Coordinates of C-alpha atoms and ligand atoms in Angstrom, one line a residue:
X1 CA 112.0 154.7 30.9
X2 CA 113.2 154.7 27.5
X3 CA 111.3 156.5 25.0
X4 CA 111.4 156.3 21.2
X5 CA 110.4 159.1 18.6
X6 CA 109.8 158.8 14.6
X7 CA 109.1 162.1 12.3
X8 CA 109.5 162.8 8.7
X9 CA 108.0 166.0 8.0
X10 CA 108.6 169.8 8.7
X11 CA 105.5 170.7 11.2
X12 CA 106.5 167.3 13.0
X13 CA 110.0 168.7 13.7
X14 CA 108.7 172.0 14.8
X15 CA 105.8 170.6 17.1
X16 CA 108.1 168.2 18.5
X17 CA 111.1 170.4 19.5
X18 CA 109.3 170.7 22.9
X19 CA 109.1 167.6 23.4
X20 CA 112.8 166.9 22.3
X21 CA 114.2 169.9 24.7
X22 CA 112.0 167.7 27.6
X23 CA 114.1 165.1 26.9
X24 CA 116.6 166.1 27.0
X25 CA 116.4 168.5 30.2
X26 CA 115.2 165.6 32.1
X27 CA 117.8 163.3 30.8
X28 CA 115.6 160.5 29.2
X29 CA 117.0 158.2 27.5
X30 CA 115.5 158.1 23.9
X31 CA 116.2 157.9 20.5
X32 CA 114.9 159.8 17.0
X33 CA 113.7 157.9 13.8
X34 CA 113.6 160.4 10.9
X35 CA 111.9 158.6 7.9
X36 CA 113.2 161.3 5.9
X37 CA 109.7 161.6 3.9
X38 CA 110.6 165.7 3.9
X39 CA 114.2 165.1 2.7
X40 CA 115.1 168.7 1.2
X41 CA 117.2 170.9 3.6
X42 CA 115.1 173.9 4.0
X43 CA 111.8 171.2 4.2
X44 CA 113.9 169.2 6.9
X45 CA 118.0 170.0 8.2
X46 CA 117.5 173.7 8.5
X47 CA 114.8 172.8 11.4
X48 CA 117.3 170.7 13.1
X49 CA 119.9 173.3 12.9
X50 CA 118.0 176.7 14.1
X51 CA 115.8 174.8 16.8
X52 CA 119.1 173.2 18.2
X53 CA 118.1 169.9 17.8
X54 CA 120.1 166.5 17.9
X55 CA 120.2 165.2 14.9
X56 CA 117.8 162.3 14.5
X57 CA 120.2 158.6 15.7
X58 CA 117.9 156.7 12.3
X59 CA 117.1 158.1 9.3
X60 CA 115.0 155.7 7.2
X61 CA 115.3 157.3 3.9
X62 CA 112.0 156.8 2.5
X63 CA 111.5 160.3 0.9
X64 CA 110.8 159.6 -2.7
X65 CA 108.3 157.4 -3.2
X66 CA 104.0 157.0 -3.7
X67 CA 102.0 156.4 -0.1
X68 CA 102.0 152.7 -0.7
X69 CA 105.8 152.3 -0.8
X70 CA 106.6 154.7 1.6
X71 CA 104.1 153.0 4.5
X72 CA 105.8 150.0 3.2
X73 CA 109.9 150.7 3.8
X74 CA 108.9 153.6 6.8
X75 CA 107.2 150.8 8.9
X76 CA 109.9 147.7 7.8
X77 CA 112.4 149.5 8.5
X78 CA 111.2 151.3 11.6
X79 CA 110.3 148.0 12.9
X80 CA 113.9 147.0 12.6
X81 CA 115.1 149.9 14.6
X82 CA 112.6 149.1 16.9
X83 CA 113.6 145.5 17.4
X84 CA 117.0 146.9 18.2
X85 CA 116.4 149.8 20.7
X86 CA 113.5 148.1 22.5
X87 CA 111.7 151.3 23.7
X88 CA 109.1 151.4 26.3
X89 CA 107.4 153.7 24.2
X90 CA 107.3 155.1 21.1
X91 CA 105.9 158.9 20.0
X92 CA 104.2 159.7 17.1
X93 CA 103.4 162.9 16.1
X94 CA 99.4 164.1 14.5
X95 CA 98.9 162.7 10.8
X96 CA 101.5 162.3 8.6
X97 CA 102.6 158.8 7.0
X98 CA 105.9 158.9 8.9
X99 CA 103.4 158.6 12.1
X100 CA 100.8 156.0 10.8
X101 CA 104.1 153.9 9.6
X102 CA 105.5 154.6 13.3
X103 CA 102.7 153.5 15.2
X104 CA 102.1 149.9 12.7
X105 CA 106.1 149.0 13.4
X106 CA 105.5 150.1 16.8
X107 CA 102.3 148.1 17.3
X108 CA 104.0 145.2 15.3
X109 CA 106.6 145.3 17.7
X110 CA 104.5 144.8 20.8
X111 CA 105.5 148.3 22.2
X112 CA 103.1 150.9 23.5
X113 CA 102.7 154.2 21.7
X114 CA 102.0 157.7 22.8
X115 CA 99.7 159.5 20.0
X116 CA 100.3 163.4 20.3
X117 CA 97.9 165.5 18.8
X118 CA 95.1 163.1 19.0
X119 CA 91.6 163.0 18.1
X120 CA 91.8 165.7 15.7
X121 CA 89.0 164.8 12.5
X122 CA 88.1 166.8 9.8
X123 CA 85.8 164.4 8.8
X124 CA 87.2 164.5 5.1
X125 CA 87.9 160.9 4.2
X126 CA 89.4 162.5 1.0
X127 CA 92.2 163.6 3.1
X128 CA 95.2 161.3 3.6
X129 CA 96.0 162.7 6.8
X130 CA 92.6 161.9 8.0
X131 CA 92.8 158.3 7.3
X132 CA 96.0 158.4 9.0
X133 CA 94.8 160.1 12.2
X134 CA 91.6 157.6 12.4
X135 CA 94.4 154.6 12.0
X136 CA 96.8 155.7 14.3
X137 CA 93.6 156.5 17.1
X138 CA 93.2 153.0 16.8
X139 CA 96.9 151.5 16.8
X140 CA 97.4 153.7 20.2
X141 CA 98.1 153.1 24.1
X142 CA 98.2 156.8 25.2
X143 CA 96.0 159.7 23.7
X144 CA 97.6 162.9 23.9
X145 CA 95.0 165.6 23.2
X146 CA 95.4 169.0 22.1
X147 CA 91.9 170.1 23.8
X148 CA 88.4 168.8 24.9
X149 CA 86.7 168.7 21.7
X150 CA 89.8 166.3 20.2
X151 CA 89.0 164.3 23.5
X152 CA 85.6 164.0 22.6
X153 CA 85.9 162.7 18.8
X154 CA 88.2 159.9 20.3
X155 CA 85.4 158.9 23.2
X156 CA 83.1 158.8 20.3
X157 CA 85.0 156.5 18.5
X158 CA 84.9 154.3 21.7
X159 CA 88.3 155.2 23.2
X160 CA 88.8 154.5 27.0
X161 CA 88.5 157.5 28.9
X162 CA 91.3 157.0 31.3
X163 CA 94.2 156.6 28.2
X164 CA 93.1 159.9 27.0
X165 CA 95.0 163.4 28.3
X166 CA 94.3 166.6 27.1
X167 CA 97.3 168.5 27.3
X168 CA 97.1 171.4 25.0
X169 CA 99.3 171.7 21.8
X170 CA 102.8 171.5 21.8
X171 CA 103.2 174.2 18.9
X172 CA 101.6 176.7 21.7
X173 CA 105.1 175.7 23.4
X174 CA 107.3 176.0 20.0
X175 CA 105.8 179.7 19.3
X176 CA 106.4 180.5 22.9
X177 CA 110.1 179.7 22.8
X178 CA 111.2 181.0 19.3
X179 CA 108.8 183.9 19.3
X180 CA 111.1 186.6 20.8
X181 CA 113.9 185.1 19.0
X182 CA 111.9 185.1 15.4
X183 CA 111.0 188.6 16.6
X184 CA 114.3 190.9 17.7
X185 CA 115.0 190.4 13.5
X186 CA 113.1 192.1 10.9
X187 CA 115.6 191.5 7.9
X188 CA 112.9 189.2 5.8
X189 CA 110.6 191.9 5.9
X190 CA 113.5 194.4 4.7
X191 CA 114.6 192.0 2.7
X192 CA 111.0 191.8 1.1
X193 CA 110.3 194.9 1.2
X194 CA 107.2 194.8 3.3
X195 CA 105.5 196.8 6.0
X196 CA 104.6 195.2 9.3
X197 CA 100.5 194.8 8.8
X198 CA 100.6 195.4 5.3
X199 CA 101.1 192.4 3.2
X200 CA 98.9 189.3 3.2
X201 CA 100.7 185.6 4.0
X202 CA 99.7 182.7 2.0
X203 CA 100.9 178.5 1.9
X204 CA 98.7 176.0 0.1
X205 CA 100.2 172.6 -0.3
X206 CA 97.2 169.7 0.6
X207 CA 96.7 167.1 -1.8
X208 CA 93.0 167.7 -2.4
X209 CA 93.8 171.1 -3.4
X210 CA 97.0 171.1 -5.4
X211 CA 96.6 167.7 -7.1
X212 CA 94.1 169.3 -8.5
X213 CA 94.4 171.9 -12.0
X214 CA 90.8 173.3 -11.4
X215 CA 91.2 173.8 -7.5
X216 CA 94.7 175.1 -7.7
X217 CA 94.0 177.4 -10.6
X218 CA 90.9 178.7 -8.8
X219 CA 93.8 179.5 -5.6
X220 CA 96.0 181.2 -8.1
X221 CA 92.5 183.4 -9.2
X222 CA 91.4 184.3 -5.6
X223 CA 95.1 185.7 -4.6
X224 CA 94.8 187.7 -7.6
X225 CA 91.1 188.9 -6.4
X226 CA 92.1 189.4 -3.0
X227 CA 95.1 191.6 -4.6
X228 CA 93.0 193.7 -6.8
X229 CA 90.7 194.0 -4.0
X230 CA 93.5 195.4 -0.9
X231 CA 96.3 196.5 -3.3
X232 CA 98.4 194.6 -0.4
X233 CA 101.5 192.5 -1.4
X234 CA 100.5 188.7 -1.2
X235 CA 103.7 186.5 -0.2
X236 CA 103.9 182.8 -0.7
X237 CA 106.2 181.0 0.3
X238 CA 105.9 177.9 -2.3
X239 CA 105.9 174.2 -1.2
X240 CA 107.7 171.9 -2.8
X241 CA 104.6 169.7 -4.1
X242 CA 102.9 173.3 -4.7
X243 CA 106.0 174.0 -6.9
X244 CA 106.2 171.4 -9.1
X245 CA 102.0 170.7 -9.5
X246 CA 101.9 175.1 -10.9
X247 CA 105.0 173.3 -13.4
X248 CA 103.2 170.1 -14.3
X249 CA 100.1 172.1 -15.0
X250 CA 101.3 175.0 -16.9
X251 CA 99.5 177.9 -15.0
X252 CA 100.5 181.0 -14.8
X253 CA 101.1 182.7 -11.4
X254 CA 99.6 186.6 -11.0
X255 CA 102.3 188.9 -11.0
X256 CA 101.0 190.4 -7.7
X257 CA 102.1 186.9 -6.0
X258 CA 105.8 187.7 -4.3
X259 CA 106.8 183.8 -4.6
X260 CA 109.4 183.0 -2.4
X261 CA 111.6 179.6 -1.3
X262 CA 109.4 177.5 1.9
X263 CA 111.8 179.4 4.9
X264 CA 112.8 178.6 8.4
X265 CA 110.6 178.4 11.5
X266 CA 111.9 181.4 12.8
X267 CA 111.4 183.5 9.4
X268 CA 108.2 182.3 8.8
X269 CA 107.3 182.9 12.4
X270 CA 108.5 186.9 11.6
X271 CA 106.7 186.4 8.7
X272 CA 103.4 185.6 10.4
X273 CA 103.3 187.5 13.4
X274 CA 103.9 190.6 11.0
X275 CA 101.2 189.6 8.2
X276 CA 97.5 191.7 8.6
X277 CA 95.7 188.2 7.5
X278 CA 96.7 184.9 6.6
X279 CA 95.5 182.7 3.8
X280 CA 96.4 178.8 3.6
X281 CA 95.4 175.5 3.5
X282 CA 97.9 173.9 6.1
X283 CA 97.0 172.6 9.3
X284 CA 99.8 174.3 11.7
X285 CA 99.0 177.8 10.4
X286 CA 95.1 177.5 11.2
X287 CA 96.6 177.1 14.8
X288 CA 99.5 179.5 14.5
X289 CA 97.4 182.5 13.5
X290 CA 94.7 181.8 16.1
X291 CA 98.0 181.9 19.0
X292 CA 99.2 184.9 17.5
X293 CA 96.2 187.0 16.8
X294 CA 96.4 187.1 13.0
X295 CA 93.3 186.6 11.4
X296 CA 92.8 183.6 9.3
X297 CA 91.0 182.2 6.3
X298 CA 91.2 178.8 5.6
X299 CA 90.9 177.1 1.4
X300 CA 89.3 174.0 2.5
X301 CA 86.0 172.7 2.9
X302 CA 86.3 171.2 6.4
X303 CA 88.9 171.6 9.3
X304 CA 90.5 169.4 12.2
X305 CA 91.1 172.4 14.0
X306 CA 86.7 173.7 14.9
X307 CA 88.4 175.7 17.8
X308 CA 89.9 178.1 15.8
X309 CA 86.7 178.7 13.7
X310 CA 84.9 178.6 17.3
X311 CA 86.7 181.2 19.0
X312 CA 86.6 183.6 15.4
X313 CA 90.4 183.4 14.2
X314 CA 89.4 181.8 11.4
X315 CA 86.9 181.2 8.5
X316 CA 86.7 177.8 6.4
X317 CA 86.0 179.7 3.2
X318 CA 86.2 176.4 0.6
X319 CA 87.9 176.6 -2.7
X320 CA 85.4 179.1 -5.0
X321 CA 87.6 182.5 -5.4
X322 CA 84.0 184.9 -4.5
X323 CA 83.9 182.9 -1.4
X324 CA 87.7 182.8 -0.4
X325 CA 87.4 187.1 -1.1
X326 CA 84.1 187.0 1.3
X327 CA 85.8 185.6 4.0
X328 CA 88.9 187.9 4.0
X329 CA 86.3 190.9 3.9
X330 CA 84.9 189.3 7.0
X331 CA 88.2 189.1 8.4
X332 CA 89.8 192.1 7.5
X333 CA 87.2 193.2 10.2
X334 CA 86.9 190.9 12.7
X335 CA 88.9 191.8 16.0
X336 CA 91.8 189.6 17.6
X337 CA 90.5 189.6 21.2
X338 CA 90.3 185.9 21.1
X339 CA 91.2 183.5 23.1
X340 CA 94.0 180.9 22.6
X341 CA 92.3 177.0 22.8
X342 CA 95.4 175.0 22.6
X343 CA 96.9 175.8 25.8
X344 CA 99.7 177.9 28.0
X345 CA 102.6 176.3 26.1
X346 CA 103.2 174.0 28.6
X347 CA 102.3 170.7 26.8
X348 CA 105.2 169.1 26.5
X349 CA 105.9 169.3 30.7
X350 CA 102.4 167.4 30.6
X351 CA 103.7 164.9 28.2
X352 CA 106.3 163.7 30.1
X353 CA 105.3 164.1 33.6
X354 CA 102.4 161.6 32.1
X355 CA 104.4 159.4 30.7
X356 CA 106.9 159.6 34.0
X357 CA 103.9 158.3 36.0
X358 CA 103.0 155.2 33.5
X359 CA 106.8 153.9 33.4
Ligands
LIG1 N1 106.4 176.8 8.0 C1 107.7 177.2 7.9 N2 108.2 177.7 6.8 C2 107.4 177.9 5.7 C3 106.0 177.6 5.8 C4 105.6 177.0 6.9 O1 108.5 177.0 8.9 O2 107.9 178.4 4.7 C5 105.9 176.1 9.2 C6 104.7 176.8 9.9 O3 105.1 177.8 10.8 C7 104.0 175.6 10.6 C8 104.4 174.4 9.7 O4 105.5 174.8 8.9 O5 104.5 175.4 11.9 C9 103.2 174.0 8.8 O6 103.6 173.1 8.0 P1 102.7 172.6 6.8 O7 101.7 173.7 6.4 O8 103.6 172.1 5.7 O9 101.9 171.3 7.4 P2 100.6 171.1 8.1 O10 100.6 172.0 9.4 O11 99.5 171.4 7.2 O12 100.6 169.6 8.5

């Protein structure tokens, strides 16, 4: 069995790290296509480097450019690559455009192609990354889903039963393994100068919401609410596109935001399992907060991720500030006796014992 892999972006590397230890345990012979669309090193290398992972045999370079050229080179080139290495199958990772451009070279290329973290929809066709899941659902051989209800989406979209698995979610693996690593150090919260429980931990970085001067200036406006509200330290660290969107649109960050620099997996872990609450927009850190117990409110009007809201980790809150300051009141008392949907951190074991038994 020969197996090939293409990522581009941050939560990719960190989802997939399980996957790539698996691998590499079992001594599979595979190969990595990084299309480079996350290109900076603390976006991208610094992954590689503190989840000890081989750096990626391909690197496309496709990091600069809009959506239409990037799906353009990403899947050209890939399909070159794949020409060359002739995998029996290739892996593509949830929604980015690195994935839909892995799964059209793939397809293109007459090889079969192992989805991970299917089926999720937020039913949000505003969202790139839902036109991209929808896509690659249909380009796919193998469905690898996170949990029942992502199983269910893809049967209602007519997918055959017996190519769908429900595995769990391979970032229930990733916490597992670096979580007592990211926890024996407490030097960014020294650093910081923050108290375990006592600081709230924000990211925001979606299109729909930082694209946007109204949405993201109404972000900046709730922090500064929730501040006034808890006196708590709010710390952010700032995405890229975040970064340069505040710049192009001339607003003003409250002075109660601590901004710092986007930080590894294991800081931000420390980061997160210390926080009382988390605020975001990202995808990962709906599922994060709901592993680790943190409570979680969500800037968005829909989510992929129901189980979170299900089980009560989370509230969607939408984008108006009185709402976003609602739903951390509600969740400032809301207890963490939850239960954990995505799994016992054994996913990527499922993965390839599945994928043993195909080839
Ligand atoms: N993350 C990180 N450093 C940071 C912010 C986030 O390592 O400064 C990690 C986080 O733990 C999660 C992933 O990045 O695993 C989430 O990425 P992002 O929010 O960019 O993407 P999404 O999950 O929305 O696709």
């Amino acid at each position: 069995m020969k197996i090939g892999v293409i990522l581009g972006v941050r939560p990719e590397i960190i989802k997939l790290a399980p996957v790539f230890r698996e691998l590499v345990n079992r001594n599979i012979d595979h190969f990595v296509i990084h299309t480079n669309q996350h290109y900076s090193y603390d976006m991208d290398k610094l992954f590689f480097e503190e989840l000890n992972l081989n750096p990626p045999k391909y690197n496309l370079e496709c990091g600069y450019d809009s959506f239409k050229k990037q799906i353009s080179f990403m899947s050209k080139r890939a399909f070159d690559v794949l020409q060359k290495e002739k995998p029996d199958n290739m892996i593509v990772f949830a929604d980015p455009t690195s994935a839909f451009a892995g799964a059209l070279a793939a397809a293109k290329a007459s090889i079969d192609i192992s989805h991970i973290e299917a089926g999720l929809r937020s039913d949000d066709l505003r969202m790139l990354e839902e036109t991209n899941r929808i896509a690659i659902g249909q380009l796919a051989d193998y469905h690898f889903a996170p949990t029942v209800g992502a199983k269910q989406n893809l049967l209602d979209e007519g997918t055959n039963e017996e190519r769908i698995h429900v595995v769990g979610n391979t970032i229930v693996d990733s916490v597992y393994q670096n979580m007592e690593i990211a926890n024996k150090d407490k030097s960014l919260l020294e650093k910081l100068n923050l108290e375990a429980k006592k600081y709230f931990l924000v990211t925001a970085h979606r299109g729909e919401n930082v694209d946007d001067k109204e949405t993201l200036s109404n972000i900046l406006k709730a922090m500064d609410m929730v501040y006034q509200k808890y006196k708590l330290p709010i710390v952010w660290p700032l995405h890229p596109r975040t970064k340069k969107m505040i710049n192009t649109f001339n607003l003003k960050i409250p002075e109660c935001i601590k901004i710092i620099e986007p930080v590894g997996f294991l800081e931000f872990l420390q980061l997160e399992t210390n926080a009382r609450l988390m605020i975001t927009d990202s995808g990962g850190i709906q599922e994060e907060a709901c592993i680790l117990k943190i409570p979680c409110v969500t800037m968005r009007l829909t989510t992929e991720r129901p189980e979170t809201v299900n089980v009560g980790s989370n509230i969607v809150a939408g984008l108006n500030p009185d709402k976003i300051l609602e739903s951390v009141e509600t969740m400032m008392g809301r207890d963490t006796n939850w239960e954990n949907p995505f799994g016992d951190g054994k996913s990527a074991v499922k993965i390839l014992d599945t994928l043993k038994n195909i080839y």
